[in-house]
PDB file of C-alpha atoms in Angstrom:
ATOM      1  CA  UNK A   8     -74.050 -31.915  39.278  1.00  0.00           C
ATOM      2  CA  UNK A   9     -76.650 -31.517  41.604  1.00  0.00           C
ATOM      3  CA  UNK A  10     -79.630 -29.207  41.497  1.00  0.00           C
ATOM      4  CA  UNK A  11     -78.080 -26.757  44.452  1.00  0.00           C
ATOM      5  CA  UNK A  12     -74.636 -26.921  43.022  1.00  0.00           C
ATOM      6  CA  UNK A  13     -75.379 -25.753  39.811  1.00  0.00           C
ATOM      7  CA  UNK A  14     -78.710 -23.489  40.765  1.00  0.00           C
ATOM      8  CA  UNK A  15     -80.860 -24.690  38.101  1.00  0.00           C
ATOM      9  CA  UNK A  16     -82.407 -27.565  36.435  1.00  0.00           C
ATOM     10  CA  UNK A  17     -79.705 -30.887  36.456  1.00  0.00           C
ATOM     11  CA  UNK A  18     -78.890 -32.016  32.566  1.00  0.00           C
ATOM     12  CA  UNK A  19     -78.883 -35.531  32.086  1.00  0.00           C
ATOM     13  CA  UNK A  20     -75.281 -37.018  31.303  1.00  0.00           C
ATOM     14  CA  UNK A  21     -76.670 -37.689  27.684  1.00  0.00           C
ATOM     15  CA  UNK A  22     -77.535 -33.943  27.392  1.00  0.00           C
ATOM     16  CA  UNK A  23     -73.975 -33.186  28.456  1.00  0.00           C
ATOM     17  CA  UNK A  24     -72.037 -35.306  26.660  1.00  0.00           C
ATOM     18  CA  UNK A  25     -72.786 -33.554  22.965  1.00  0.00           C
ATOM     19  CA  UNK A  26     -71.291 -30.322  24.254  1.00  0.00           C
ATOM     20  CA  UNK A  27     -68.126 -31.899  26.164  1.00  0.00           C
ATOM     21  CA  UNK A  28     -67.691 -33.658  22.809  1.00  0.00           C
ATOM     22  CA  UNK A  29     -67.825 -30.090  21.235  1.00  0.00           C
ATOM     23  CA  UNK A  30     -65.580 -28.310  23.451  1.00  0.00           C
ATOM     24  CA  UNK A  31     -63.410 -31.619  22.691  1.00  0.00           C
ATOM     25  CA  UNK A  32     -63.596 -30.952  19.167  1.00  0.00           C
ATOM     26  CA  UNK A  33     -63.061 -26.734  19.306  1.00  0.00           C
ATOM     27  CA  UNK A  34     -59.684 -27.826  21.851  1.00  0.00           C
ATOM     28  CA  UNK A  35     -58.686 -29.846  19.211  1.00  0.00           C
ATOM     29  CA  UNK A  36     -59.065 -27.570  16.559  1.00  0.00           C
ATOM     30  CA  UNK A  37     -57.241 -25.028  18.617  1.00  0.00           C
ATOM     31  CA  UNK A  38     -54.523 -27.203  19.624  1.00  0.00           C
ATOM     32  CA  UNK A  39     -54.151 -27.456  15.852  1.00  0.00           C
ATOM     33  CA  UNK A  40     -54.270 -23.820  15.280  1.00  0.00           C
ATOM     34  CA  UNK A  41     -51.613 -22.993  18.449  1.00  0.00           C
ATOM     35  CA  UNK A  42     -49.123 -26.011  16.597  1.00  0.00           C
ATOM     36  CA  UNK A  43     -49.826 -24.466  13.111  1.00  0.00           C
ATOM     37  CA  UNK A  44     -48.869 -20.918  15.186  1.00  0.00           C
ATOM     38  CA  UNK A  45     -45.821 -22.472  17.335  1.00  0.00           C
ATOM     39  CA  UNK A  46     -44.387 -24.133  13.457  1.00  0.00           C
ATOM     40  CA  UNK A  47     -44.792 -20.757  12.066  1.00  0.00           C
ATOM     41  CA  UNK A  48     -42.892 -18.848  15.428  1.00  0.00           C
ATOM     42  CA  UNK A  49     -40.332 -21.690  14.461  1.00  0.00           C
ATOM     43  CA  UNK A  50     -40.258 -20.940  10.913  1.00  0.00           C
ATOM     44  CA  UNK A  51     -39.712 -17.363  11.595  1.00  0.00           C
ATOM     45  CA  UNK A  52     -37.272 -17.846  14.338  1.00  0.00           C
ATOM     46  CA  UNK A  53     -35.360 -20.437  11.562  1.00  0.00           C
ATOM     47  CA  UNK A  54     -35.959 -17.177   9.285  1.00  0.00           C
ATOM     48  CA  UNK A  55     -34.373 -14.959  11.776  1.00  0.00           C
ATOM     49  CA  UNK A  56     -31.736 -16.820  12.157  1.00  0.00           C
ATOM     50  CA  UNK A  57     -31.051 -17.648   8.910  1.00  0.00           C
ATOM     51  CA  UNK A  58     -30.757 -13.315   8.223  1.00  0.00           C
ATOM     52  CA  UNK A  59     -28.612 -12.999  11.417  1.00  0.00           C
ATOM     53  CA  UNK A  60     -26.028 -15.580  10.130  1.00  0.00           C
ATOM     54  CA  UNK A  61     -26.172 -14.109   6.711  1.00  0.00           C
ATOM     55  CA  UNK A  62     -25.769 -10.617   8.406  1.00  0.00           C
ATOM     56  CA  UNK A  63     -22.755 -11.890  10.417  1.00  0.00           C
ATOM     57  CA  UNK A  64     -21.657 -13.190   6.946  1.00  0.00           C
ATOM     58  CA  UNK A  65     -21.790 -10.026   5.146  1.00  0.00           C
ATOM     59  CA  UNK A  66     -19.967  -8.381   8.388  1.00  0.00           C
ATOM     60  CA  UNK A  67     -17.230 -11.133   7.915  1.00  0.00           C
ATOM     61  CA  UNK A  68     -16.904  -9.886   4.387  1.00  0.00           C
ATOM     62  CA  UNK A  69     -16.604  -6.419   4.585  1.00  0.00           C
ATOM     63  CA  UNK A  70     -13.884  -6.733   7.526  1.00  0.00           C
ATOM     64  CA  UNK A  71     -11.819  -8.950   5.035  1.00  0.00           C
ATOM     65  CA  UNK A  72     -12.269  -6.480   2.372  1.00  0.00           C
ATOM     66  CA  UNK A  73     -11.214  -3.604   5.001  1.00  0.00           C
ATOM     67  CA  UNK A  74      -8.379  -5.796   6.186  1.00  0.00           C
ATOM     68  CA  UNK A  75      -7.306  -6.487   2.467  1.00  0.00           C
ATOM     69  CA  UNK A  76      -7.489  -2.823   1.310  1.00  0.00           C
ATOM     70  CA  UNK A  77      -5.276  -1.991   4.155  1.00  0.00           C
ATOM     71  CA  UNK A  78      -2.456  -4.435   3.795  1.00  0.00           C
ATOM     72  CA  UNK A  79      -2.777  -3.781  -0.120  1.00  0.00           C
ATOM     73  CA  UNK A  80      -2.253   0.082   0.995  1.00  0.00           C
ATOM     74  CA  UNK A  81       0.376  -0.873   3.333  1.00  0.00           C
ATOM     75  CA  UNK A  82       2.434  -2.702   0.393  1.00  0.00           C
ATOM     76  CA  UNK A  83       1.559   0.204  -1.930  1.00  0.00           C
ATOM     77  CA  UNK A  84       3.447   2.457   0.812  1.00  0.00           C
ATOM     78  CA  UNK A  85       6.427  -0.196   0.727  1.00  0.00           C
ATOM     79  CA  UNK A  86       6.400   0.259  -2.580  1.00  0.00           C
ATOM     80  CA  UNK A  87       6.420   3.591  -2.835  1.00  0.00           C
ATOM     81  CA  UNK A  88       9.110   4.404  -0.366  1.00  0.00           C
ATOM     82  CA  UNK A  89      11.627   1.351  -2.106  1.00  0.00           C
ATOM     83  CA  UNK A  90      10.463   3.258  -4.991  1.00  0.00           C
ATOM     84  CA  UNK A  91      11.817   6.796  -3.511  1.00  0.00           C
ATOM     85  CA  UNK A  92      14.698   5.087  -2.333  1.00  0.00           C
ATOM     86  CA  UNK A  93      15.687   3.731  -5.622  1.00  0.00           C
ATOM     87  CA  UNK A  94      15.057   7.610  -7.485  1.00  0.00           C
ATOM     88  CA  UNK A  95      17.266   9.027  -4.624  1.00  0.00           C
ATOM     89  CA  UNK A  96      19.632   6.436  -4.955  1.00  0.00           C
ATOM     90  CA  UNK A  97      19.847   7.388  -8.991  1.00  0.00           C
ATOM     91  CA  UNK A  98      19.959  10.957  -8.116  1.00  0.00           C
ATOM     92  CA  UNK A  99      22.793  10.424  -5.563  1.00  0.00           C
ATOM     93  CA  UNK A 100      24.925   8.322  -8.088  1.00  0.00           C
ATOM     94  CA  UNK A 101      24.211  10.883 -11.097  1.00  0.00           C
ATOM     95  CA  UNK A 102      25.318  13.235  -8.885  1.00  0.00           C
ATOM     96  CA  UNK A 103      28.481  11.459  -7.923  1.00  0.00           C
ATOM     97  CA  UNK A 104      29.223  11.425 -11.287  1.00  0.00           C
ATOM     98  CA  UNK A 105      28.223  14.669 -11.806  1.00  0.00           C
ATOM     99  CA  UNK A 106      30.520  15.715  -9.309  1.00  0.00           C
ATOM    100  CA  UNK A 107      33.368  13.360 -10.381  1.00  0.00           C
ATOM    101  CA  UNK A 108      33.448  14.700 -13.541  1.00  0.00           C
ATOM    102  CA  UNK A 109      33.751  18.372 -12.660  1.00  0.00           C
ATOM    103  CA  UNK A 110      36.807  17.218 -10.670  1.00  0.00           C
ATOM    104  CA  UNK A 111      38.396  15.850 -14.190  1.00  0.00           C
ATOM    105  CA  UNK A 112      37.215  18.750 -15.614  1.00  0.00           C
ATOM    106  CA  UNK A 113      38.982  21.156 -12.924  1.00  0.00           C
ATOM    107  CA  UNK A 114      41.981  18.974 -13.307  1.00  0.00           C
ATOM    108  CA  UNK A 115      42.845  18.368 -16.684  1.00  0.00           C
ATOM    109  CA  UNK A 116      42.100  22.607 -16.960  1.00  0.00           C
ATOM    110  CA  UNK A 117      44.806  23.143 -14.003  1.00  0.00           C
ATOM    111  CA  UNK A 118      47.168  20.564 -16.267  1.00  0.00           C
ATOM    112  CA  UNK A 119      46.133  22.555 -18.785  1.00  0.00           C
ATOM    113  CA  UNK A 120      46.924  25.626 -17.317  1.00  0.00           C
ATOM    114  CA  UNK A 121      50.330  24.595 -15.712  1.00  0.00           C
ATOM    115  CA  UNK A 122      51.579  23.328 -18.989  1.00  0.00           C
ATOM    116  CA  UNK A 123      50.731  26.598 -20.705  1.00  0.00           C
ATOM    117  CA  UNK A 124      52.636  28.487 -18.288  1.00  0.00           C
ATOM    118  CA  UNK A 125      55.713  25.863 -18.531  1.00  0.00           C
ATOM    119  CA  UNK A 126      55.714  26.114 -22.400  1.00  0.00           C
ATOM    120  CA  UNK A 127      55.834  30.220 -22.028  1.00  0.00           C
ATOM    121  CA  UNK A 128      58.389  30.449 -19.359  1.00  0.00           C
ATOM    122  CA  UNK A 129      60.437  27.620 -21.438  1.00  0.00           C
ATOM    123  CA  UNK A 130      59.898  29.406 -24.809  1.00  0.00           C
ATOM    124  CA  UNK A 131      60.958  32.999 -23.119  1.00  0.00           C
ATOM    125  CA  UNK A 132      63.995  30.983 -21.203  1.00  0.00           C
ATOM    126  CA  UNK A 133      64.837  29.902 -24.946  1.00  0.00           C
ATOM    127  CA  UNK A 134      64.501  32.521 -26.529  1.00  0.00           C
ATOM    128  CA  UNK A 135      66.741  34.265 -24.719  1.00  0.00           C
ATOM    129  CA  UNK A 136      69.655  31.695 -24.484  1.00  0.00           C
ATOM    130  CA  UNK A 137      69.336  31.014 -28.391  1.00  0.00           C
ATOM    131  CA  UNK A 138      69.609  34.941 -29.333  1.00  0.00           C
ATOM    132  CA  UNK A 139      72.880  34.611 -27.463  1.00  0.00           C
ATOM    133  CA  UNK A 140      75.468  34.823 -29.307  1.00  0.00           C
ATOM    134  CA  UNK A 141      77.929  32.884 -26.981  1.00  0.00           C
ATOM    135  CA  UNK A 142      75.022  29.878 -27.118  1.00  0.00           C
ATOM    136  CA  UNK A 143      75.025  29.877 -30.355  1.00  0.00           C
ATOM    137  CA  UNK A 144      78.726  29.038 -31.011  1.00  0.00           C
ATOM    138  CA  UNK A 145      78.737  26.961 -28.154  1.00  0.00           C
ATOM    139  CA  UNK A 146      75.677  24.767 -28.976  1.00  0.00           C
ATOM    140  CA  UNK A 147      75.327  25.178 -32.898  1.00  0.00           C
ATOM    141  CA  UNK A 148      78.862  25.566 -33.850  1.00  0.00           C
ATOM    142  CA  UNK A 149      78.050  28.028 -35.840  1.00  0.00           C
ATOM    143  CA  UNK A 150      79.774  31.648 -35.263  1.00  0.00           C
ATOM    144  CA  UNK A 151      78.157  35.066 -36.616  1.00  0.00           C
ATOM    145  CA  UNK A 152      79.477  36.426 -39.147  1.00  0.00           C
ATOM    146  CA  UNK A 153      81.437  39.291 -38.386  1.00  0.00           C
ATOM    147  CA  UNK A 154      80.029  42.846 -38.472  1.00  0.00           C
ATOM    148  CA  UNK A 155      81.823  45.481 -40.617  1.00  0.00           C
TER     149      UNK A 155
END
C-alpha cells in the first residue's frame, strides 16, 4: 500500500506479514470451530432424526394395537352373536319339545277321556241287556226261577 492509499505511515511487508500470519491462524481456528459447529448441527440433525423415526415407530405401534383391539372386538361380537344364536337355538328346540309334549299330553288325556266315556256307555248298555230277563235265557241258558 501506498502512503495516500492507506492515509498514514506505509508498513514494511515484514511488519505485515506477522499479522496476516495471525489472522491466518484465528481463520483457521475458526474454520475449526464452524466444522466442530456444522458436526454438531449434523449430530443433532442425526439426533432428530433418529427421535422422528422412533416417533413414527411408536405411531406404527399404537395403530397396530388399535387395529388389533378392533378386529379382536369384532371377533368377540362374532362370537357373541353365534353365541346368541346357539342359546336361541336351545330355547327354540326346548320349546319344541316343550310344546310337543303338551300335545301327547292333550292326547293321551282326550284317549283318556274317550275311553272313559266308551267304558260307561258300554257298562250302562250292559247292564241293561244282562238284567234282561229274555238275555239272560238267550245268552246264559239259564232261566229264572219262577216267582210264586
Amino acid at each position: 500500500m501506498t502512503e495516500t492509499q492507506s492515509g498514514g505511515n506505509v508498513a514494511a511487508d515484514d511488519d505485515l506479514r506477522p499479522i496476516v500470519d495471525g489472522h491466518t491462524q484465528e481463520i483457521r481456528i475458526l474454520h475449526g470451530r464452524l466444522d466442530g459447529v456444522e458436526g454438531e448441527v449434523r449430530s443433532f440433525k442425526s439426533g432428530q432424526d433418529a427421535m422422528m423415526e422412533r416417533l413414527i415407530s411408536v405411531e406404527a405401534q399404537g395403530q397396530e394395537r388399535e387395529r388389533n383391539r378392533a378386529q379382536d372386538r369384532v371377533q368377540d361380537r362374532s362370537a357373541l352373536t353365534s353365541l346368541a344364536q346357539q342359546i336361541a337355538k336351545l330355547t327354540g328346540a326346548q320349546e319344541e319339545r316343550n310344546r310337543q309334549s303338551q300335545e301327547r299330553t292333550q292326547t293321551l288325556k282326550r284317549l283318556s277321556i274317550w275311553v272313559g266315556i266308551m267304558t260307561g256307555v258300554l257298562g250302562m248298555l250292559g247292564a241293561t241287556l244282562f238284567s234282561s230277563q229274555t238275555f239272560d235265557t238267550a245268552f246264559w241258558g239259564i232261566s229264572a226261577p219262577a216267582r210264586t
